Amino acid sequence: MEKQRFSNDELVCINQRLDELTRKLEGTQRTSPDQIWYDNQEFIQIMNISKRTAAYWRAVNMVGYSQVGNKIYYRLSDILQLLAKNAIPPVESTNPKKLPNELDNDL
C-alpha cells in the first residue's frame, strides 16, 4: 500500500473542516444540565426511591422541580445539586480497617 503525503495547505484545510464539524456537533449536543429534564418516573428510577419519598423531597424543598398540570419534571442540574449537598466526603485514616477478604491477601 502506497503512503500519501498531504501538503501543508491540504492539512490546514482538513483541520479547518474538522474544527467546523466539531463546532457543529457541540452545538447539537445537549450537554448543559439545565437543558435535560426528567419526569417523575425517571427521577424515581435514577434515585432508586419511592413516589412518596419523591413527594416528601418536593414538599420540604429538598429538590427543585417544575410542575405542568399533573406532570412533575426535574432538571438534571437540580438532581446533581441535591446529590452534592448531601455528599459525605471521605475521611482519611492513618490506620484503615481491612475488609475480611483483604486479610487473606497479605500472605
Short mmCIF file of N, CA and C in Angstrom, two decimals:
data_model
loop_
_atom_site.label_atom_id
_atom_site.label_comp_id
_atom_site.label_asym_id
_atom_site.label_seq_id
_atom_site.Cartn_x
_atom_site.Cartn_y
_atom_site.Cartn_z
N MET A 1 0.84 -1.18 0.00
CA MET A 1 0.00 0.00 0.00
C MET A 1 0.88 1.25 0.00
N GLU A 2 0.53 2.17 -0.84
CA GLU A 2 1.33 3.37 -1.00
C GLU A 2 0.90 4.44 -0.01
N LYS A 3 1.87 5.08 0.63
CA LYS A 3 1.56 6.17 1.57
C LYS A 3 1.35 7.46 0.80
N GLN A 4 0.35 8.23 1.25
CA GLN A 4 0.09 9.50 0.60
C GLN A 4 0.43 10.62 1.58
N ARG A 5 1.18 11.57 1.11
CA ARG A 5 1.56 12.71 1.93
C ARG A 5 0.72 13.90 1.52
N PHE A 6 0.26 14.64 2.54
CA PHE A 6 -0.54 15.83 2.28
C PHE A 6 0.35 17.06 2.35
N SER A 7 0.02 18.03 1.54
CA SER A 7 0.75 19.29 1.61
C SER A 7 0.27 20.07 2.83
N ASN A 8 1.01 21.10 3.21
CA ASN A 8 0.61 21.92 4.37
C ASN A 8 -0.74 22.57 4.15
N ASP A 9 -0.99 23.03 2.93
CA ASP A 9 -2.29 23.65 2.62
C ASP A 9 -3.43 22.66 2.79
N GLU A 10 -3.21 21.44 2.35
CA GLU A 10 -4.24 20.41 2.48
C GLU A 10 -4.49 20.08 3.96
N LEU A 11 -3.43 20.02 4.74
CA LEU A 11 -3.58 19.73 6.17
C LEU A 11 -4.33 20.85 6.88
N VAL A 12 -4.05 22.09 6.52
CA VAL A 12 -4.76 23.22 7.11
C VAL A 12 -6.23 23.15 6.75
N CYS A 13 -6.54 22.83 5.51
CA CYS A 13 -7.93 22.71 5.06
C CYS A 13 -8.65 21.59 5.82
N ILE A 14 -7.99 20.46 5.98
CA ILE A 14 -8.58 19.32 6.71
C ILE A 14 -8.84 19.71 8.17
N ASN A 15 -7.87 20.37 8.80
CA ASN A 15 -8.05 20.80 10.19
C ASN A 15 -9.19 21.79 10.33
N GLN A 16 -9.32 22.70 9.38
CA GLN A 16 -10.42 23.67 9.44
C GLN A 16 -11.77 22.96 9.32
N ARG A 17 -11.85 22.00 8.43
CA ARG A 17 -13.10 21.25 8.26
C ARG A 17 -13.43 20.44 9.52
N LEU A 18 -12.40 19.83 10.12
CA LEU A 18 -12.61 19.08 11.35
C LEU A 18 -13.08 20.00 12.49
N ASP A 19 -12.47 21.17 12.58
CA ASP A 19 -12.89 22.15 13.60
C ASP A 19 -14.34 22.57 13.39
N GLU A 20 -14.71 22.79 12.11
CA GLU A 20 -16.08 23.19 11.81
C GLU A 20 -17.07 22.08 12.18
N LEU A 21 -16.72 20.85 11.86
CA LEU A 21 -17.58 19.72 12.23
C LEU A 21 -17.70 19.57 13.74
N THR A 22 -16.60 19.78 14.44
CA THR A 22 -16.61 19.70 15.91
C THR A 22 -17.54 20.75 16.49
N ARG A 23 -17.46 21.97 15.98
CA ARG A 23 -18.34 23.05 16.46
C ARG A 23 -19.81 22.73 16.19
N LYS A 24 -20.09 22.16 15.02
CA LYS A 24 -21.47 21.80 14.70
C LYS A 24 -21.98 20.70 15.63
N LEU A 25 -21.15 19.71 15.89
CA LEU A 25 -21.55 18.62 16.79
C LEU A 25 -21.76 19.13 18.21
N GLU A 26 -20.86 19.99 18.67
CA GLU A 26 -21.00 20.55 20.02
C GLU A 26 -22.27 21.38 20.13
N GLY A 27 -22.64 22.05 19.05
CA GLY A 27 -23.85 22.86 19.05
C GLY A 27 -25.12 22.03 19.12
N THR A 28 -25.08 20.81 18.59
CA THR A 28 -26.27 19.96 18.60
C THR A 28 -26.37 19.11 19.85
N GLN A 29 -25.30 18.98 20.61
CA GLN A 29 -25.32 18.16 21.82
C GLN A 29 -26.02 18.89 22.95
N ARG A 30 -26.81 18.17 23.72
CA ARG A 30 -27.46 18.75 24.90
C ARG A 30 -26.59 18.45 26.11
N THR A 31 -25.51 19.14 26.24
CA THR A 31 -24.58 18.85 27.32
C THR A 31 -24.85 19.68 28.57
N SER A 32 -25.58 20.75 28.44
CA SER A 32 -25.85 21.60 29.59
C SER A 32 -26.89 20.93 30.50
N PRO A 33 -26.57 20.76 31.79
CA PRO A 33 -27.53 20.12 32.70
C PRO A 33 -28.86 20.86 32.80
N ASP A 34 -28.87 22.16 32.48
CA ASP A 34 -30.13 22.89 32.54
C ASP A 34 -31.06 22.55 31.38
N GLN A 35 -30.55 21.88 30.37
CA GLN A 35 -31.38 21.54 29.22
C GLN A 35 -31.96 20.14 29.30
N ILE A 36 -31.55 19.35 30.27
CA ILE A 36 -32.02 17.97 30.38
C ILE A 36 -33.03 17.88 31.51
N TRP A 37 -34.23 17.40 31.18
CA TRP A 37 -35.31 17.28 32.15
C TRP A 37 -35.74 15.81 32.25
N TYR A 38 -36.07 15.39 33.47
CA TYR A 38 -36.56 14.04 33.72
C TYR A 38 -37.94 14.14 34.34
N ASP A 39 -38.84 13.25 33.92
CA ASP A 39 -40.15 13.24 34.57
C ASP A 39 -40.05 12.51 35.90
N ASN A 40 -41.15 12.49 36.64
CA ASN A 40 -41.13 11.93 37.99
C ASN A 40 -40.71 10.46 37.99
N GLN A 41 -41.20 9.68 37.02
CA GLN A 41 -40.88 8.25 36.97
C GLN A 41 -39.39 8.04 36.73
N GLU A 42 -38.81 8.82 35.83
CA GLU A 42 -37.37 8.71 35.56
C GLU A 42 -36.57 9.12 36.79
N PHE A 43 -37.00 10.18 37.48
CA PHE A 43 -36.33 10.63 38.69
C PHE A 43 -36.35 9.54 39.76
N ILE A 44 -37.50 8.91 39.93
CA ILE A 44 -37.64 7.84 40.92
C ILE A 44 -36.69 6.68 40.58
N GLN A 45 -36.58 6.35 39.30
CA GLN A 45 -35.69 5.26 38.90
C GLN A 45 -34.22 5.66 39.07
N ILE A 46 -33.88 6.88 38.72
CA ILE A 46 -32.49 7.33 38.85
C ILE A 46 -32.05 7.30 40.31
N MET A 47 -32.91 7.83 41.18
CA MET A 47 -32.56 7.93 42.59
C MET A 47 -32.88 6.65 43.38
N ASN A 48 -33.58 5.73 42.76
CA ASN A 48 -33.98 4.47 43.42
C ASN A 48 -34.76 4.75 44.71
N ILE A 49 -35.81 5.56 44.57
CA ILE A 49 -36.66 5.94 45.69
C ILE A 49 -38.11 5.66 45.35
N SER A 50 -38.98 5.79 46.34
CA SER A 50 -40.41 5.59 46.12
C SER A 50 -41.06 6.90 45.69
N LYS A 51 -42.30 6.80 45.20
CA LYS A 51 -43.05 8.01 44.83
C LYS A 51 -43.26 8.89 46.06
N ARG A 52 -43.50 8.26 47.18
CA ARG A 52 -43.74 9.02 48.41
C ARG A 52 -42.49 9.79 48.85
N THR A 53 -41.33 9.17 48.71
CA THR A 53 -40.08 9.86 49.05
C THR A 53 -39.87 11.05 48.13
N ALA A 54 -40.14 10.88 46.84
CA ALA A 54 -40.01 12.00 45.90
C ALA A 54 -40.96 13.12 46.28
N ALA A 55 -42.19 12.78 46.66
CA ALA A 55 -43.17 13.79 47.07
C ALA A 55 -42.71 14.51 48.34
N TYR A 56 -42.11 13.77 49.27
CA TYR A 56 -41.61 14.38 50.50
C TYR A 56 -40.47 15.34 50.21
N TRP A 57 -39.54 14.91 49.34
CA TRP A 57 -38.42 15.78 48.99
C TRP A 57 -38.90 17.07 48.35
N ARG A 58 -39.95 16.97 47.53
CA ARG A 58 -40.51 18.18 46.93
C ARG A 58 -41.17 19.05 48.00
N ALA A 59 -41.90 18.42 48.93
CA ALA A 59 -42.62 19.17 49.96
C ALA A 59 -41.69 19.96 50.87
N VAL A 60 -40.52 19.41 51.16
CA VAL A 60 -39.57 20.09 52.05
C VAL A 60 -38.52 20.87 51.26
N ASN A 61 -38.77 21.06 49.96
CA ASN A 61 -37.87 21.80 49.07
C ASN A 61 -36.45 21.24 49.07
N MET A 62 -36.34 19.94 49.12
CA MET A 62 -35.04 19.29 49.09
C MET A 62 -34.50 19.22 47.67
N VAL A 63 -35.40 19.21 46.70
CA VAL A 63 -35.01 19.15 45.29
C VAL A 63 -35.92 20.09 44.50
N GLY A 64 -35.32 20.78 43.53
CA GLY A 64 -36.09 21.67 42.69
C GLY A 64 -36.86 20.88 41.64
N TYR A 65 -38.00 21.40 41.24
CA TYR A 65 -38.82 20.72 40.24
C TYR A 65 -39.74 21.72 39.55
N SER A 66 -40.35 21.27 38.47
CA SER A 66 -41.36 22.06 37.77
C SER A 66 -42.58 21.18 37.61
N GLN A 67 -43.75 21.80 37.71
CA GLN A 67 -44.98 21.04 37.56
C GLN A 67 -45.83 21.67 36.47
N VAL A 68 -46.24 20.85 35.51
CA VAL A 68 -47.12 21.27 34.43
C VAL A 68 -48.35 20.37 34.52
N GLY A 69 -49.44 20.93 35.00
CA GLY A 69 -50.62 20.10 35.23
C GLY A 69 -50.30 19.09 36.33
N ASN A 70 -50.50 17.83 36.02
CA ASN A 70 -50.18 16.77 36.99
C ASN A 70 -48.79 16.18 36.80
N LYS A 71 -48.09 16.60 35.75
CA LYS A 71 -46.76 16.06 35.48
C LYS A 71 -45.70 16.87 36.22
N ILE A 72 -44.73 16.15 36.78
CA ILE A 72 -43.64 16.77 37.52
C ILE A 72 -42.33 16.47 36.80
N TYR A 73 -41.50 17.50 36.66
CA TYR A 73 -40.22 17.37 35.97
C TYR A 73 -39.09 17.88 36.86
N TYR A 74 -37.93 17.21 36.73
CA TYR A 74 -36.74 17.57 37.49
C TYR A 74 -35.63 17.89 36.51
N ARG A 75 -34.95 18.98 36.74
CA ARG A 75 -33.80 19.37 35.93
C ARG A 75 -32.59 18.56 36.42
N LEU A 76 -31.77 18.11 35.49
CA LEU A 76 -30.57 17.34 35.85
C LEU A 76 -29.68 18.13 36.80
N SER A 77 -29.56 19.43 36.58
CA SER A 77 -28.71 20.25 37.46
C SER A 77 -29.26 20.26 38.89
N ASP A 78 -30.61 20.21 39.06
CA ASP A 78 -31.19 20.15 40.40
C ASP A 78 -30.91 18.81 41.07
N ILE A 79 -30.94 17.74 40.28
CA ILE A 79 -30.63 16.41 40.84
C ILE A 79 -29.17 16.36 41.27
N LEU A 80 -28.28 16.89 40.43
CA LEU A 80 -26.85 16.90 40.78
C LEU A 80 -26.59 17.77 42.00
N GLN A 81 -27.32 18.88 42.11
CA GLN A 81 -27.18 19.76 43.26
C GLN A 81 -27.64 19.05 44.54
N LEU A 82 -28.74 18.30 44.46
CA LEU A 82 -29.22 17.52 45.60
C LEU A 82 -28.16 16.53 46.06
N LEU A 83 -27.55 15.85 45.12
CA LEU A 83 -26.51 14.87 45.48
C LEU A 83 -25.28 15.56 46.06
N ALA A 84 -24.92 16.70 45.50
CA ALA A 84 -23.73 17.42 46.00
C ALA A 84 -23.96 17.95 47.42
N LYS A 85 -25.17 18.46 47.69
CA LYS A 85 -25.46 18.99 49.03
C LYS A 85 -25.41 17.89 50.09
N ASN A 86 -25.73 16.67 49.70
CA ASN A 86 -25.80 15.58 50.66
C ASN A 86 -24.61 14.63 50.59
N ALA A 87 -23.58 15.03 49.86
CA ALA A 87 -22.38 14.20 49.74
C ALA A 87 -21.60 14.21 51.04
N ILE A 88 -21.10 13.06 51.42
CA ILE A 88 -20.28 12.93 52.62
C ILE A 88 -18.85 12.67 52.15
N PRO A 89 -17.94 13.58 52.45
CA PRO A 89 -16.57 13.41 51.97
C PRO A 89 -15.88 12.25 52.70
N PRO A 90 -14.94 11.60 52.03
CA PRO A 90 -14.22 10.51 52.68
C PRO A 90 -13.30 11.05 53.77
N VAL A 91 -13.08 10.25 54.76
CA VAL A 91 -12.21 10.62 55.87
C VAL A 91 -10.92 9.82 55.74
N GLU A 92 -9.81 10.53 55.73
CA GLU A 92 -8.52 9.84 55.66
C GLU A 92 -8.18 9.31 57.04
N SER A 93 -7.72 8.09 57.06
CA SER A 93 -7.38 7.45 58.31
C SER A 93 -5.94 7.00 58.26
N THR A 94 -5.25 7.10 59.39
CA THR A 94 -3.86 6.64 59.43
C THR A 94 -3.80 5.13 59.57
N ASN A 95 -4.88 4.52 60.03
CA ASN A 95 -4.93 3.08 60.21
C ASN A 95 -6.23 2.55 59.60
N PRO A 96 -6.28 2.41 58.26
CA PRO A 96 -7.53 1.98 57.64
C PRO A 96 -7.88 0.55 58.03
N LYS A 97 -9.15 0.32 58.19
CA LYS A 97 -9.61 -1.03 58.52
C LYS A 97 -9.58 -1.88 57.27
N LYS A 98 -9.20 -3.14 57.43
CA LYS A 98 -9.18 -4.05 56.31
C LYS A 98 -10.50 -4.80 56.26
N LEU A 99 -10.95 -5.03 55.04
CA LEU A 99 -12.14 -5.82 54.84
C LEU A 99 -11.79 -7.29 55.00
N PRO A 100 -12.74 -8.14 55.35
CA PRO A 100 -12.43 -9.56 55.56
C PRO A 100 -11.73 -10.23 54.38
N ASN A 101 -12.13 -9.93 53.15
CA ASN A 101 -11.49 -10.58 52.00
C ASN A 101 -10.09 -10.03 51.75
N GLU A 102 -9.73 -8.88 52.29
CA GLU A 102 -8.39 -8.32 52.13
C GLU A 102 -7.39 -8.96 53.11
N LEU A 103 -7.88 -9.59 54.17
CA LEU A 103 -6.99 -10.20 55.15
C LEU A 103 -6.22 -11.36 54.55
N ASP A 104 -6.85 -12.10 53.63
CA ASP A 104 -6.21 -13.28 53.04
C ASP A 104 -5.11 -12.91 52.06
N ASN A 105 -5.13 -11.70 51.53
CA ASN A 105 -4.18 -11.31 50.50
C ASN A 105 -2.83 -10.87 51.07
N ASP A 106 -2.67 -10.82 52.38
CA ASP A 106 -1.42 -10.35 52.98
C ASP A 106 -0.37 -11.44 53.06
N LEU A 107 -0.66 -12.65 52.67
CA LEU A 107 0.30 -13.74 52.80
C LEU A 107 1.43 -13.66 51.85
#
